[in-house]
Every structure is written in structure tokens, then in C-alpha cells.
Short mmCIF file of C-alpha atoms in Angstrom, two decimals:
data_model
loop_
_atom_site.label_atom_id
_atom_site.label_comp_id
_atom_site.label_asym_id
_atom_site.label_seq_id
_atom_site.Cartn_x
_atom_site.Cartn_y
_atom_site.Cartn_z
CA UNK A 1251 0.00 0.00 0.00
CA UNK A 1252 1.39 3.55 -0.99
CA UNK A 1253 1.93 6.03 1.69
CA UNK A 1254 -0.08 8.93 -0.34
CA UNK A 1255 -1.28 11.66 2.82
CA UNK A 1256 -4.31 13.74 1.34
CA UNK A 1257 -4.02 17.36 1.20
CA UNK A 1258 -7.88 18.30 2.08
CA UNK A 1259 -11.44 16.95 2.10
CA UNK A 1260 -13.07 17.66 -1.00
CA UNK A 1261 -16.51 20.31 0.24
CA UNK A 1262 -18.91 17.48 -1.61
CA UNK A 1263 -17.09 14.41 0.32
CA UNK A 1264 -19.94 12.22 2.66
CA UNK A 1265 -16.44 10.78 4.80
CA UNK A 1266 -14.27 14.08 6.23
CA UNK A 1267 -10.70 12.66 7.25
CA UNK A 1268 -10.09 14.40 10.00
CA UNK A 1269 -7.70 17.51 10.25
CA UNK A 1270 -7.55 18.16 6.73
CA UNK A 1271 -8.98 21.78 5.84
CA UNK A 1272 -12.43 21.74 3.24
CA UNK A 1273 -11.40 22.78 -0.47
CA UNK A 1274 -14.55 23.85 -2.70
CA UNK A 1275 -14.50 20.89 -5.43
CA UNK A 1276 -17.63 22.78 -7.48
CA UNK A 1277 -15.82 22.95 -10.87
CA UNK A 1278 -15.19 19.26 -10.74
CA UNK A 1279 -18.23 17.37 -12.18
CA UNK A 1280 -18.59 14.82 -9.34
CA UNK A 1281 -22.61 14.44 -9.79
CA UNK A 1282 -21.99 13.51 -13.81
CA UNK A 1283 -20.37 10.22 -13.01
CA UNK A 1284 -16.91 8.95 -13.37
CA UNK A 1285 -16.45 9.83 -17.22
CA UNK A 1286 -17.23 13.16 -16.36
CA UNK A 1287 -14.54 13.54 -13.75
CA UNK A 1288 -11.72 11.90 -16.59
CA UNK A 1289 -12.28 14.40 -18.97
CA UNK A 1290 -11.78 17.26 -16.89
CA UNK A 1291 -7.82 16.11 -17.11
CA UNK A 1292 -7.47 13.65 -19.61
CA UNK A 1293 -5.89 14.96 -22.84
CA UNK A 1294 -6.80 18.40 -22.23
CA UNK A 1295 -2.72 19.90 -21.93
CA UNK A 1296 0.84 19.38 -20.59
CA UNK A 1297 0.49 18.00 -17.22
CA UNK A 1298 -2.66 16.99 -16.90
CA UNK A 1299 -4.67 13.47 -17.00
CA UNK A 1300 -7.68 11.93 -15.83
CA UNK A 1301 -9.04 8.18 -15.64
CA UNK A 1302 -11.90 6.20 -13.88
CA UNK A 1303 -12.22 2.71 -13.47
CA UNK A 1304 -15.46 0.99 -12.46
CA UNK A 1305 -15.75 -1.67 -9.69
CA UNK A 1306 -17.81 -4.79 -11.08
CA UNK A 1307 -18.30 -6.29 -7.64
CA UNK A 1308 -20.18 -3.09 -6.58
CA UNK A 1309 -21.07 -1.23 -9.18
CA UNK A 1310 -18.82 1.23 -7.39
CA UNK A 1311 -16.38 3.36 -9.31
CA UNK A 1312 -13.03 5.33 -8.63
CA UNK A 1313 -11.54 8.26 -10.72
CA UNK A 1314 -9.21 10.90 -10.74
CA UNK A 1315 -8.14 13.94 -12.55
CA UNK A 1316 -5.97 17.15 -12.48
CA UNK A 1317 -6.95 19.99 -11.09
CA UNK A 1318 -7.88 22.28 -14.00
CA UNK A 1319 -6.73 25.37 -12.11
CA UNK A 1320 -4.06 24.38 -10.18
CA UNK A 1321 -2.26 21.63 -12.41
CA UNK A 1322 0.29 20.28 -8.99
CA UNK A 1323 -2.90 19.45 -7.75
CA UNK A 1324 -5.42 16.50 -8.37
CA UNK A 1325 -8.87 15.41 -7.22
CA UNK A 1326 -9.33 11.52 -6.28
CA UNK A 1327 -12.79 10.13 -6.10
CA UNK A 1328 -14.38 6.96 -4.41
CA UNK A 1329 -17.83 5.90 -4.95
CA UNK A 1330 -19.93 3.16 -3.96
CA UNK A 1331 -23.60 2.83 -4.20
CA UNK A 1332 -24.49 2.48 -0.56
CA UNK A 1333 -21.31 4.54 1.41
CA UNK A 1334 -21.53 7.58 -1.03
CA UNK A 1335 -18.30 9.03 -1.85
CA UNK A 1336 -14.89 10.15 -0.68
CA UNK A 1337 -13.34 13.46 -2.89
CA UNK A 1338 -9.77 14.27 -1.67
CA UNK A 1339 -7.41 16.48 -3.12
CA UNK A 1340 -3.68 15.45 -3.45
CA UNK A 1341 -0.71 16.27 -5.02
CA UNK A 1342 -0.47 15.37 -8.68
CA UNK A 1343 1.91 12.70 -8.70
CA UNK A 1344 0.03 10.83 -6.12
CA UNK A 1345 -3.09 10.39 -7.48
CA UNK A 1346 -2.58 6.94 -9.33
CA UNK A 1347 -1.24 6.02 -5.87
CA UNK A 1348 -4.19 6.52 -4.32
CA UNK A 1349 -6.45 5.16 -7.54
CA UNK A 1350 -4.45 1.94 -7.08
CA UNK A 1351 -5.10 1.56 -3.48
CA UNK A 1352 -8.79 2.38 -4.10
CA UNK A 1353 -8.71 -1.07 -6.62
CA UNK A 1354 -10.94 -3.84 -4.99
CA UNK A 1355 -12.65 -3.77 -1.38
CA UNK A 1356 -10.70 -0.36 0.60
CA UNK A 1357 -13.56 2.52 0.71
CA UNK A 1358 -11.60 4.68 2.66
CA UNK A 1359 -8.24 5.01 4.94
CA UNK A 1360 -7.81 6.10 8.26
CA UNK A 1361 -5.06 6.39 11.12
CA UNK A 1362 -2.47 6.13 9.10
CA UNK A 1363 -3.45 3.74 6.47
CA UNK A 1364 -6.08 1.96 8.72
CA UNK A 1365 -8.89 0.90 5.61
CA UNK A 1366 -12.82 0.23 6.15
CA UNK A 1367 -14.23 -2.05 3.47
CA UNK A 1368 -17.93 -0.77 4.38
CA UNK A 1369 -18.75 -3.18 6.94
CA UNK A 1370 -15.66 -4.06 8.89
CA UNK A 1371 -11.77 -2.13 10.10
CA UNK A 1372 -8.64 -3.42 8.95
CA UNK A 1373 -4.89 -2.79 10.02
CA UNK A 1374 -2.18 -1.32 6.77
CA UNK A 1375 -1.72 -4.13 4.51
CA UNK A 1376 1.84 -5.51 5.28
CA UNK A 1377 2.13 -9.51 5.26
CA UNK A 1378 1.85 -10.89 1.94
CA UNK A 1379 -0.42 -14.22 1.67
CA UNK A 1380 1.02 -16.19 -1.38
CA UNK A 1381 -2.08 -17.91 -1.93
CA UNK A 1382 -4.50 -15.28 -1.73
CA UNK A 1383 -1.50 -13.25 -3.89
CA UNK A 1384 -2.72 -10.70 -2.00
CA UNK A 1385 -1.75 -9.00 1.28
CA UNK A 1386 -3.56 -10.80 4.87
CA UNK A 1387 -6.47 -8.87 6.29
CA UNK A 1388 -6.06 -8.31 9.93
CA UNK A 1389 -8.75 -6.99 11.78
CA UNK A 1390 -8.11 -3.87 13.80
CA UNK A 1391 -9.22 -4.98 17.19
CA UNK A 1392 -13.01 -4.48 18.70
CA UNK A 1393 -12.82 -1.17 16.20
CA UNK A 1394 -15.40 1.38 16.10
CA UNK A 1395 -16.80 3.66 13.41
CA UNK A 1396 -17.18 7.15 14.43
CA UNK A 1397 -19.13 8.94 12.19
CA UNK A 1398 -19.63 12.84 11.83
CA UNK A 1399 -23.12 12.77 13.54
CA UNK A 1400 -20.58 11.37 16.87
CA UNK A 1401 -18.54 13.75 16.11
CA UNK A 1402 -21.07 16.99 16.03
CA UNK A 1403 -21.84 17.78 19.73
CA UNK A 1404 -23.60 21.27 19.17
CA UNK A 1405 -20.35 22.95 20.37
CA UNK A 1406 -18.75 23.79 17.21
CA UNK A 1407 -19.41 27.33 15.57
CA UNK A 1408 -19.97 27.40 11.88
CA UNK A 1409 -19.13 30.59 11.23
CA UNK A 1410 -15.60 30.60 12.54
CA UNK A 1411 -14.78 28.15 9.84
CA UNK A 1412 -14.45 28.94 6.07
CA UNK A 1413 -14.41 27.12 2.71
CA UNK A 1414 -11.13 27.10 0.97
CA UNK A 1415 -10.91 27.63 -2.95
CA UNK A 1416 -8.20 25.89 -4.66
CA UNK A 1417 -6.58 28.76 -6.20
CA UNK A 1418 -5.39 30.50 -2.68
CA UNK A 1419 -4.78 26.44 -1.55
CA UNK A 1420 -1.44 26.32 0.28
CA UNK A 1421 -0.22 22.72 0.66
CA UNK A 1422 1.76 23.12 3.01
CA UNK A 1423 -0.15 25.85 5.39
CA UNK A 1424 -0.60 24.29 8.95
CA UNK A 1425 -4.06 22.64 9.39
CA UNK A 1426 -7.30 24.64 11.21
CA UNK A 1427 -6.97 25.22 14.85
CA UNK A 1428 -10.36 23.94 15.77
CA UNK A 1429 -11.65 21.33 12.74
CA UNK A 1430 -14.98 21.06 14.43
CA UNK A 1431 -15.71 24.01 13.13
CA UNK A 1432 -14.90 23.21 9.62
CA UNK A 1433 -16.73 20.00 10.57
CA UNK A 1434 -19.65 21.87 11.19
CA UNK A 1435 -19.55 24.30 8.18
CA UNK A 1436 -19.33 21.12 5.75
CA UNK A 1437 -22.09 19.57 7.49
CA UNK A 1438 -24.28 22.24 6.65
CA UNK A 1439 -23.50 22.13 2.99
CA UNK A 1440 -23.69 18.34 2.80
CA UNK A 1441 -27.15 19.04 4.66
CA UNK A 1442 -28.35 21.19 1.82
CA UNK A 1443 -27.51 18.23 -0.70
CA UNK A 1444 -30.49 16.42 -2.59
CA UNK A 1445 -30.33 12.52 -1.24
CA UNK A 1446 -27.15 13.35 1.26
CA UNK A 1447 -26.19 10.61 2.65
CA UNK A 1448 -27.37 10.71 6.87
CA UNK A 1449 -24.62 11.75 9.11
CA UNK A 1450 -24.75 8.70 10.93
CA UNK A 1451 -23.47 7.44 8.06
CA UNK A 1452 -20.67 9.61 6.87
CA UNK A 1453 -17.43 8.41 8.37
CA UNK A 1454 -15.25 10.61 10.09
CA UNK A 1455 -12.89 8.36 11.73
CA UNK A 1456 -12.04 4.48 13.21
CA UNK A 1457 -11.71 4.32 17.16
CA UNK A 1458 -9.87 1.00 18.59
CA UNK A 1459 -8.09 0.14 21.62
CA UNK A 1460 -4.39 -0.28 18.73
CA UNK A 1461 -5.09 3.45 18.73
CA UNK A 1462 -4.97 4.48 21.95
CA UNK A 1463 -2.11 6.44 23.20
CA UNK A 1464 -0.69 3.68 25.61
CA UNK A 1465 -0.75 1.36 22.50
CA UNK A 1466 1.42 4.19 20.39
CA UNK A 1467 5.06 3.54 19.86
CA UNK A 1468 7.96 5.84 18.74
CA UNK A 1469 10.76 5.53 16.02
CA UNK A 1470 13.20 3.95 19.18
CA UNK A 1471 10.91 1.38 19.93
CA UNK A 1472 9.74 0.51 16.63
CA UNK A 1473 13.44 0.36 15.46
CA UNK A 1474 14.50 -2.08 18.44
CA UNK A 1475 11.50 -3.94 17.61
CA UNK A 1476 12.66 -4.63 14.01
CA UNK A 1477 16.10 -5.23 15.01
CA UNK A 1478 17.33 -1.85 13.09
CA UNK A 1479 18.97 1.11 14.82
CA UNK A 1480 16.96 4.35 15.33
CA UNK A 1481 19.11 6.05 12.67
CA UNK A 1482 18.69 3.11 9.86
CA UNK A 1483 14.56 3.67 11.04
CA UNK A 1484 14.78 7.52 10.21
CA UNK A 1485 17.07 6.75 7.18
CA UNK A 1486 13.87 4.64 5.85
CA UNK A 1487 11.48 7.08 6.64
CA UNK A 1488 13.38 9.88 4.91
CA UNK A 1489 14.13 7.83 1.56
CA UNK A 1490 10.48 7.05 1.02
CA UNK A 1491 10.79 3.49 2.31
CA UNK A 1492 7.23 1.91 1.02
CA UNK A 1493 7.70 -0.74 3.56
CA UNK A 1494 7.37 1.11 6.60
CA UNK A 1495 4.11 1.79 7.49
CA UNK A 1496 2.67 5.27 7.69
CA UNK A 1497 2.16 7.02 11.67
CA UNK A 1498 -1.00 6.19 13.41
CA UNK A 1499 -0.31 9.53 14.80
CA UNK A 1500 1.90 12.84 15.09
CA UNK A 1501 2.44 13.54 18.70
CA UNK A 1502 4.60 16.44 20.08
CA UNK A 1503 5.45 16.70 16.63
CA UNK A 1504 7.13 13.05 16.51
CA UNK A 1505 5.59 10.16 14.98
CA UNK A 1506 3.87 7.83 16.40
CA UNK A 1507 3.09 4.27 15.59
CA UNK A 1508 0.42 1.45 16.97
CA UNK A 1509 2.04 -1.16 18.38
CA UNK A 1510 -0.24 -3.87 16.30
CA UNK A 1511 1.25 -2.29 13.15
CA UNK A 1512 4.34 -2.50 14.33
CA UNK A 1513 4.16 -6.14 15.08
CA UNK A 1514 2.90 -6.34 11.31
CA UNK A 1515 5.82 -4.84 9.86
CA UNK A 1516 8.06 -6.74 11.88
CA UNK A 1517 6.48 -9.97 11.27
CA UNK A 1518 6.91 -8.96 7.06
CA UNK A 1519 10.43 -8.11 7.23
CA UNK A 1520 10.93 -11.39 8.97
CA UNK A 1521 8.85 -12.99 6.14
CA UNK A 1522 10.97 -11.33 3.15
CA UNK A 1523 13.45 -12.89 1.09
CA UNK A 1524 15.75 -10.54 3.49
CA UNK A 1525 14.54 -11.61 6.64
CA UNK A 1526 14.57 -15.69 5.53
CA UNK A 1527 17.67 -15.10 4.74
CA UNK A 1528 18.99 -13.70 7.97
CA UNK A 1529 16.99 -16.16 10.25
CA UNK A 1530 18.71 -19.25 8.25
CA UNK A 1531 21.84 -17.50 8.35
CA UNK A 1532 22.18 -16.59 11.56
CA UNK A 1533 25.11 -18.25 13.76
CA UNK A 1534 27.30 -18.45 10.50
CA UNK A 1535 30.35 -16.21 10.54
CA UNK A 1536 30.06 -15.08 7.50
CA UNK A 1537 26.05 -14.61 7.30
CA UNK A 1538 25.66 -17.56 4.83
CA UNK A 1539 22.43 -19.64 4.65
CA UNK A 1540 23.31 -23.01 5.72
CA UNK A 1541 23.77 -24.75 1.99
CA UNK A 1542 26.21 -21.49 0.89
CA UNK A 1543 28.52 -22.05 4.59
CA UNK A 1544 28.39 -25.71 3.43
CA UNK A 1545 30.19 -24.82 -0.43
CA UNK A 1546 32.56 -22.44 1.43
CA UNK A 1547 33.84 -25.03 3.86
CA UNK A 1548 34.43 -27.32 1.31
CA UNK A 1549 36.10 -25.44 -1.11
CA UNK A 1550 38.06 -23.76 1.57
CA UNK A 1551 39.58 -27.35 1.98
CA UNK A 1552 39.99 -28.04 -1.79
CA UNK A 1553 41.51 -25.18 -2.20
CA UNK A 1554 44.16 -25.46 0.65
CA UNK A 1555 44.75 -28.78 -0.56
CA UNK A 1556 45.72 -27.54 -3.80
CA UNK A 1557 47.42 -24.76 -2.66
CA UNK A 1558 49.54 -26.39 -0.23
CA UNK A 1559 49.76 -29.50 0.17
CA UNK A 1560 50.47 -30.04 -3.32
CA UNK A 1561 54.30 -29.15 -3.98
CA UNK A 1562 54.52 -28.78 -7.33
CA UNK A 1563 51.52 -26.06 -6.92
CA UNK A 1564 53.20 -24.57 -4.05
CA UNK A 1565 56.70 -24.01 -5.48
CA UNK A 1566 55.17 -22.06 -8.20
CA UNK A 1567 54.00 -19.32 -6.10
CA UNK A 1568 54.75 -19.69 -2.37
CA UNK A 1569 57.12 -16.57 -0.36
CA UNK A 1570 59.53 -17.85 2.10
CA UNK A 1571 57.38 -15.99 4.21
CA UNK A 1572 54.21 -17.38 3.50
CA UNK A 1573 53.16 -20.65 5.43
CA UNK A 1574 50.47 -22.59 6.07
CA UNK A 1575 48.11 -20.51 8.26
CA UNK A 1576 48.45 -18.03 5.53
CA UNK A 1577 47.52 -20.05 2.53
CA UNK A 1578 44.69 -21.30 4.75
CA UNK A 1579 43.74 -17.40 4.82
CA UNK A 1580 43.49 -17.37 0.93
CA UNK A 1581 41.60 -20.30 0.67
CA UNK A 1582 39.30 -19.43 2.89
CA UNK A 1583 39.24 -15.85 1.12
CA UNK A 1584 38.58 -18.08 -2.49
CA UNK A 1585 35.93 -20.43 -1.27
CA UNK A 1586 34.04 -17.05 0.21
CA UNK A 1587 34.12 -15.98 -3.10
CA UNK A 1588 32.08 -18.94 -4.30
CA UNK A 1589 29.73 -19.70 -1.98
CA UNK A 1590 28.46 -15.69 -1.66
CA UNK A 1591 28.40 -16.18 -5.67
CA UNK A 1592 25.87 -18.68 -5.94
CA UNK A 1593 23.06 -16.89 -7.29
CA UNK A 1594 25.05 -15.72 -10.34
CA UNK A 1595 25.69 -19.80 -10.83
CA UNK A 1596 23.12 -21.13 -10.05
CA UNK A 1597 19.61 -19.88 -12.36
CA UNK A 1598 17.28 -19.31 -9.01
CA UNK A 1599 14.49 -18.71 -11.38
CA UNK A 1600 14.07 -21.59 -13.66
CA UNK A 1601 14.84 -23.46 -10.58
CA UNK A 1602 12.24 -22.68 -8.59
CA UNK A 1603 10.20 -22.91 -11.32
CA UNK A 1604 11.57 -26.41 -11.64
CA UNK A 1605 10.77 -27.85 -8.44
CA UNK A 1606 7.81 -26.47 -8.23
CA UNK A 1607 6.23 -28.51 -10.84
CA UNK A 1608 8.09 -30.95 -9.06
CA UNK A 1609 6.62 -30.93 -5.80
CA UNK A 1610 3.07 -30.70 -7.37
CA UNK A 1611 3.45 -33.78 -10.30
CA UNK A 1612 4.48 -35.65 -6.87
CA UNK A 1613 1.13 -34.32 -5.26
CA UNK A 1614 -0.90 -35.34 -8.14
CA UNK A 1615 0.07 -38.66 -8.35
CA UNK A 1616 -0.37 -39.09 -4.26
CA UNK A 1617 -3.79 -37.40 -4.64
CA UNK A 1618 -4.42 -39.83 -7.82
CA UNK A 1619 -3.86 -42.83 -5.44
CA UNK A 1620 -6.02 -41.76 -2.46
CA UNK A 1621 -8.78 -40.10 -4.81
CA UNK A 1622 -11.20 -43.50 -3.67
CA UNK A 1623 -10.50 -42.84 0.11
CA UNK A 1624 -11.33 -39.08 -0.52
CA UNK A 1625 -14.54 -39.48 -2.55
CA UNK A 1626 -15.94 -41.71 0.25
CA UNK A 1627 -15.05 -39.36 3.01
CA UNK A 1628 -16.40 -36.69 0.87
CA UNK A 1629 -19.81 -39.02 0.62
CA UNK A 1630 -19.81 -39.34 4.21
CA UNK A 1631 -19.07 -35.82 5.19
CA UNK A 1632 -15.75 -35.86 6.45
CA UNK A 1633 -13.40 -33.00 6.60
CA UNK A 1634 -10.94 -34.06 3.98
CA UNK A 1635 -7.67 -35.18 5.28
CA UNK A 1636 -4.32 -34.58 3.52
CA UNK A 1637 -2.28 -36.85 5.55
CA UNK A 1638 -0.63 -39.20 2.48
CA UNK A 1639 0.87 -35.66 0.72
CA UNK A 1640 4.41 -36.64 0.06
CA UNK A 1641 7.17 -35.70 -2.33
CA UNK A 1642 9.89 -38.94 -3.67
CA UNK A 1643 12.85 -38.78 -2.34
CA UNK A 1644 14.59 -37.03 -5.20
CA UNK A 1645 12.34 -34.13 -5.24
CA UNK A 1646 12.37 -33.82 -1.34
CA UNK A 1647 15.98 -33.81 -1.58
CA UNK A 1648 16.12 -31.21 -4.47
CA UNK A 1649 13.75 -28.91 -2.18
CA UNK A 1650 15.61 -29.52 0.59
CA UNK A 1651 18.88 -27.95 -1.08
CA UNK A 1652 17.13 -25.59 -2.43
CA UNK A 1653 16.29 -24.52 1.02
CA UNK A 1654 19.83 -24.42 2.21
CA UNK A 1655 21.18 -22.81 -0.38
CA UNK A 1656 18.41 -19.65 -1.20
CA UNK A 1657 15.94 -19.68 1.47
CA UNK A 1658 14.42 -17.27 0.53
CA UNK A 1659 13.86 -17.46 -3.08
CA UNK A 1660 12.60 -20.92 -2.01
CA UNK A 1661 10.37 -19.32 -0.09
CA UNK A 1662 8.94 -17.58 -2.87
CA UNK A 1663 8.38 -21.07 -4.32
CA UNK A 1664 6.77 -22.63 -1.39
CA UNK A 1665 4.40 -19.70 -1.92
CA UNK A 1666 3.27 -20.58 -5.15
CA UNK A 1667 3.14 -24.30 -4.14
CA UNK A 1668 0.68 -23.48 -1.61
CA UNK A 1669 -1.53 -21.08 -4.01
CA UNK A 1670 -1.41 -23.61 -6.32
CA UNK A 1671 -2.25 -26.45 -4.01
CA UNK A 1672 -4.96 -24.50 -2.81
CA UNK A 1673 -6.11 -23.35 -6.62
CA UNK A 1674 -5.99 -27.09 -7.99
CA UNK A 1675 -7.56 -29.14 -4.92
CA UNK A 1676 -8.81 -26.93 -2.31
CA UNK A 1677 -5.80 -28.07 0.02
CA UNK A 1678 -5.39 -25.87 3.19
CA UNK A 1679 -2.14 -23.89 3.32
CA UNK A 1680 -1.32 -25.16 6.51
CA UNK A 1681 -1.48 -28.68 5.20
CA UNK A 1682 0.78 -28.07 2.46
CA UNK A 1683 3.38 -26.62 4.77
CA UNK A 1684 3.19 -29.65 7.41
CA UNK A 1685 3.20 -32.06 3.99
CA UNK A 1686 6.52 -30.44 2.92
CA UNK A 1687 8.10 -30.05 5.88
CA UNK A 1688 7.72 -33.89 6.63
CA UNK A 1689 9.45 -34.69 3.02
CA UNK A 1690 12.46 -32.89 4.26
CA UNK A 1691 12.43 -34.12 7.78
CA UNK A 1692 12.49 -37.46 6.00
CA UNK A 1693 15.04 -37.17 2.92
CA UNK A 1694 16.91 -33.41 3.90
CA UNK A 1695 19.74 -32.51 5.30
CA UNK A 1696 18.36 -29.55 7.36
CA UNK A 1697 18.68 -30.05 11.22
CA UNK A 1698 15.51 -29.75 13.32
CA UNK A 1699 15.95 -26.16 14.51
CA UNK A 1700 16.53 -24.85 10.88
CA UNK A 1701 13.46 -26.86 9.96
CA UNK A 1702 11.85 -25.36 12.73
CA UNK A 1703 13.08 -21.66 12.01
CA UNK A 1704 12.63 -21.74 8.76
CA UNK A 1705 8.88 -23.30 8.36
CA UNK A 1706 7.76 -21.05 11.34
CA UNK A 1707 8.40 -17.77 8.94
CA UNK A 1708 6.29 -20.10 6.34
CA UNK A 1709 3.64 -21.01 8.52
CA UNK A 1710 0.05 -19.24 7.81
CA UNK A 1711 -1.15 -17.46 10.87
CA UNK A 1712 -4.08 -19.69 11.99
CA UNK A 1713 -6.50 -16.32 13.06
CA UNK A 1714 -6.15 -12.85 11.20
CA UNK A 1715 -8.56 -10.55 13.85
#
């Protein structure tokens, strides 16, 4: 998910984010529908464009367009037939950032990329699911909607607020000292609207016990949570980093994060082809995964051997001062070379393409021998079992070095032998896992605890919420 941060409500919005200042959006055609809204930017001069796309689940729609008057601005539109619409104004360059994370079931974002799909409150995407292809959808815990009817108390004062026009629009001008007045202005307008959508139903904002300010971390914290220094954290933030999540919240003018996000990210960076990698290498003294240490120890030998203990090798090149520890030093230095070299040997890709159709021609053929056993469970209304899912011992084996070698391109593979598994015959992720993890225990070469470290990264989480 991108880390696009609107600029201000749109005045014809039905969900305010909070904070952000109302812009007048009248000379955008928002009541003519999303072809309306593409023209105003699309092929109409330098620096402008405009496109809509419809959603055929909902008969929703999102679009978005260049402002017409102010072209380093853009308007981005949500719609869907029961939750009205959102109208935001951004910068320019973000607004295909946005229109992408608008694609599917997000309506709107909150908190720091905090998403409502119309019924229900999810955390920032972060952990990738490689069967769904998709990232997992964790519920934000015992979350509440607060709508602008929760939020309008009778307190506010209309008229100390004001409608902004784009023209005078300064993006960076500090936001309105009291927004419940603003809050109250737009209602008014929105009020005035033919068919506006109730108040109780306009979202203002997501209330959950992640959010609260005991639950709220800061850069420190998150960064010894990840395992990174403070700096490296800042150095992230300040490059643009797309996988660290947005702040739930600014605080004293520092950032602040939920601790449930947090967790998130850390669990994903522990799930990437980066953090595989680490986990399986840790304990070597060179960082090597477990296969790589093994081709550096051996050619560290074969290549002392050769230098050394071979005379007619040694004479040719050999310093009175050099000597055995020394050559070792070399060797060592050689077989390095090699085993950090792998992946420009080895063709990871075709590979893992490889043994994935492997692994699954050896789960057809079990599936083709129990198929009886499972249509008469099926008859009787069992929960299917997947217990006779094995690989042949050559194919175990070739996953197994796989594993050692690039765990974490292997775990990209796993990935699509789950999604596939699951695709083809319904088969649990979970199962899939246990079914490969008990070829290897019987025909691999990884101990127990790297079996153990390395599945647990693998291993779907068994509850999302």
C-alpha cells in the first residue's frame, strides 16, 4: 500500500478525514459520473490526466483527474452505491497512488493507512499471503466507526470556519486550529444536498483500543522492535521506504506508531526474502544460509589442498614468508568468493520454477492414489484429510537444497506451491506446509531447529482478527 497523505477533504465528500482543511470541489463534475470527472484532465494539456475505473463487484467506481486550475494538484474520487463518496485532493503525482489503493474492497483510509471495506476495520496491509496473492487482512481490534453525527456535539461554531478555494490552496499551510468548526460548516453544505447521505453514516474516523495512546510507539521502539537502529529507522522514513508503514499519529510533533502495526511490519520483514535469509543465516560467521557455509567449507579445503599440500603447486608461487596458516587465509578468502556467488551460478528462477512442478506432479500422483479414500469421506461428510501428501525422495531432496542454499527465493516457491495447491484441490495452506516439511524431515539434510526456524516464517497465521 502507498503512503499517499491527502491534502484536504473535497466540500462534496460524505467521509471528512479528520484535520484536513475543506477545499470547494464545485468545478469538478462529481454528480456527472466517473467519465465526467476523466475528462476534466485527460488529454486536455501538458500535465494533466484523468481516468476512472469501475468496480464490477459493486457497481462502485473510482476516478481521478488534475486539477484544471491548479495543475500540482489532483482530485481523487471513491464511490460506492451504498457509502456515497470520498473526494480528496492530493498532489499530482500521487493520485494513481491513491487510484491503485482504491482497486478492490478499501472505501476509505484512516489512522495512518487503517482501511474500512464498508462493513468491517482493517490494520495497513503488510504480510503478503502467497495464496490469496494478496496482502492478509487483519482486523483492527473491537474497532469502532465514528461517524460525523458522533462527532457533532452542538459545540462547534460554523461561522468561525471557512471554505477554501483551490486557487489560494497552500499545501503546506498548517491545518485549522479547531476542525470542528470546519466539521460543522461542511455539514451544513452536505445538509443542503439532494439525497445526502445521513450523518450517521458519513465516516469521520475508526476508534480502537491499537489506537490508543498507551498502544502508540515511537521511532526507538519501533526500530528495536525490528532489530534496526533508530538512525537506519529515520534513514527509511526519509528515503520514502514503502515498507514502513505510515504514523498512526503525530504527537509532540514526533511520529507515532500502533504497536499492532508494528508487530505487522516486523512480522513482514521477517517474512521477506531478506529476513529468511537472515533467520537461516544466523550463527554463520560469514552470514551464509546453511547450503552457501556448506560450499565455502568445502572449497576452503579443496583449495588449501591444492594450494599447499600439493608441492609442485606450491613451489610455483609460495614466499619464504608465507606458510600454512596463511595459505589457509586465501583459501578461505577463495571459497568465500564462491559460496556468496551462488546466485550468479546457479539460475534461481528456472529453478524454482523447476521444483515447483516438481513438488506438485508428486502431489498429483499421491492425490491420484487416495482419490477413492477421498470421494468416500467426501460421501460421508468428512473433513478431507491430507495426511498421504508426500514428495519422492529425489524431489524432497532437491527442495531440501534448495532450502539451504536460497531460502528465501525458495520461499517464494513454497508460496506458489501453496496457491497452487490451494487453486488445484482446495488443500489448506497449513497442510501443504506440514506435507513439505515432513518430506524434508524425512530425505533433507536440514537439522531440526533450521526446519523449525525456517517453516515457522512459512507457517500461515491460523486467526487474522
Amino acid at each position: 500500500m502507498s503512503h499517499v497523505r491527502p491534502l484536504a477533504n473535497g466540500l462534496r465528500t460524505d467521509h471528512p478525514v479528520p484535520g484536513l482543511p475543506f477545499i470547494d470541489d464545485s468545478h469538478i463534475p462529481l454528480d456527472e459520473g466517473p467519465e465526467a470527472i476523466e475528462a476534466v484532465g485527460r488529454n486536455k494539456g501538458s500535465g494533466m490526466w484523468g481516468r476512472f475505473d469501475r468496480n464490477r463487484a459493486n457497481g462502485g467506481w473510482y476516478a481521478f483527474t488534475t486539477d484544471p486550475i491548479d495543475h500540482s494538484l489532483g482530485w481523487s474520487v471513491r464511490y460506492h452505491p451504498e457509502h456515497g463518496r470520498t473526494v480528496l485532493l492530493v498532489r499530482d503525482g500521487d493520485m494513481s497512488s491513491l487510484h491503485s489503493d482504491w482497486t478492490r474492497d478499501p472505501l476509505l483510509f484512516r489512522a495512518g493507512g487503517y482501511w474500512w471495506d464498508g462493513t468491517t476495520w482493517y490494520r495497513p496491509a503488510q504480510v503478503w499471503d502467497p495464496v490469496a496473492q494478496d496482502h492478509e487482512r487483519r482486523k483492527a481490534r473491537a474497532a469502532v466507526t465514528v461517524s460525523a453525527a458522533d462527532m457533532l456535539d452542538g459545540r462547534a461554531v460554523p461561522a468561525l470556519a471557512y471554505i477554501g478555494k483551490v486557487a489560494a490552496f497552500d499545501p503546506n499551510a498548517e491545518g485549522s486550529d479547531n476542525w470542528l468548526n470546519d466539521l460543522a460548516l461542511w455539514a451544513q453544505h452536505h445538509q443542503e444536498r439532494g439525497n445526502a447521505l445521513p450523518l450517521e453514516q458519513c465516516v469521520v474516523d475508526v476508534s480502537s483500543p491499537e489506537l490508543t495512546a498507551g498502544q502508540l510507539i515511537g521511532a526507538p521502539e519501533m526500530a528495536e522492535l525490528g532489530g534496526i537502529t533508530a538512525s537506519t529507522l529515520r534513514a527509511y522514513i526519509s528515503r520514502g521506504n514503502s515498507e514502513v508503514p505510515v504514523p498512526q499519529a503525530t504527537v509532540g510533533g514526533r511520529d507515532q506508531w500502533a504497536r499492532a502495526v508494528v508487530e505487522d511490519w516486523v512480522e513482514a520483514r521477517q517474512r521477506s526474502y531478506a529476513g529468511i535469509g537472515a533467520a537461516m543465516s544466523a550463527g554463520d560467521r560469514d552470514d551464509l544460509s546453511p547450503g552457501a557455509a556448506e560450499v565455502r567449507d568445502r572449497f576452503a579445503t579443496d583449495f588449501h589442498h591444492t594450494l599447499w599440500d600439493r608441492p609442485d603447486m606450491r613451489k610455483r608461487w609460495v614466499l619464504r614468508q608465507r606458510n600454512k596458516e596463511s595459505v589457509a587465509e586465501v583459501a578461505d578468502a577463495l571459497a568465500w568468493t564462491v559460496a556468496a556467488s551462488l546466485d550468479q551460478i546457479i539460475p534461481t528462477e528456472p529453478l524454482s520454477r523447476a521444483v515447483q512442478g516438481a513438488v506438485l506432479h508428486d502431489f498429483t500422483e499421491a492425490i491420484g492414489m487416495y482419490s477413492k479414500e477421498m470421494a468416500k469421506a467426501k460421501e460421508k461428510g468428512e473433513e478431507a484429510s491430507w495426511w498421504f501428501l508426500n514428495l519422492t525422495p529425489p524431489v524432497a531432496k532437491m527442495l531440501d537444497w534448495y532450502v539451504r542454499h536460497f531460502p528465501g527465493s525458495a520461499s517464494h516457491c513454497i508460496g506458489e506451491i501453496q496457491r497452487e495447491a490451494h487453486t488445484t484441490w482446495s488443500i489448506p495452506a497449513a497442510e501443504t506446509i506440514d506435507a513439505l516439511r515432513g518430506a524434508l524431515s524425512l530425505d533433507g539434510e536440514l537439522t531440526e531447529e533450521q526446519q523449525e526456524t525456517y517453516f515457522a516464517l512459512l507457517q500461515p497465521r491460523d486467526d487474522h482478527a
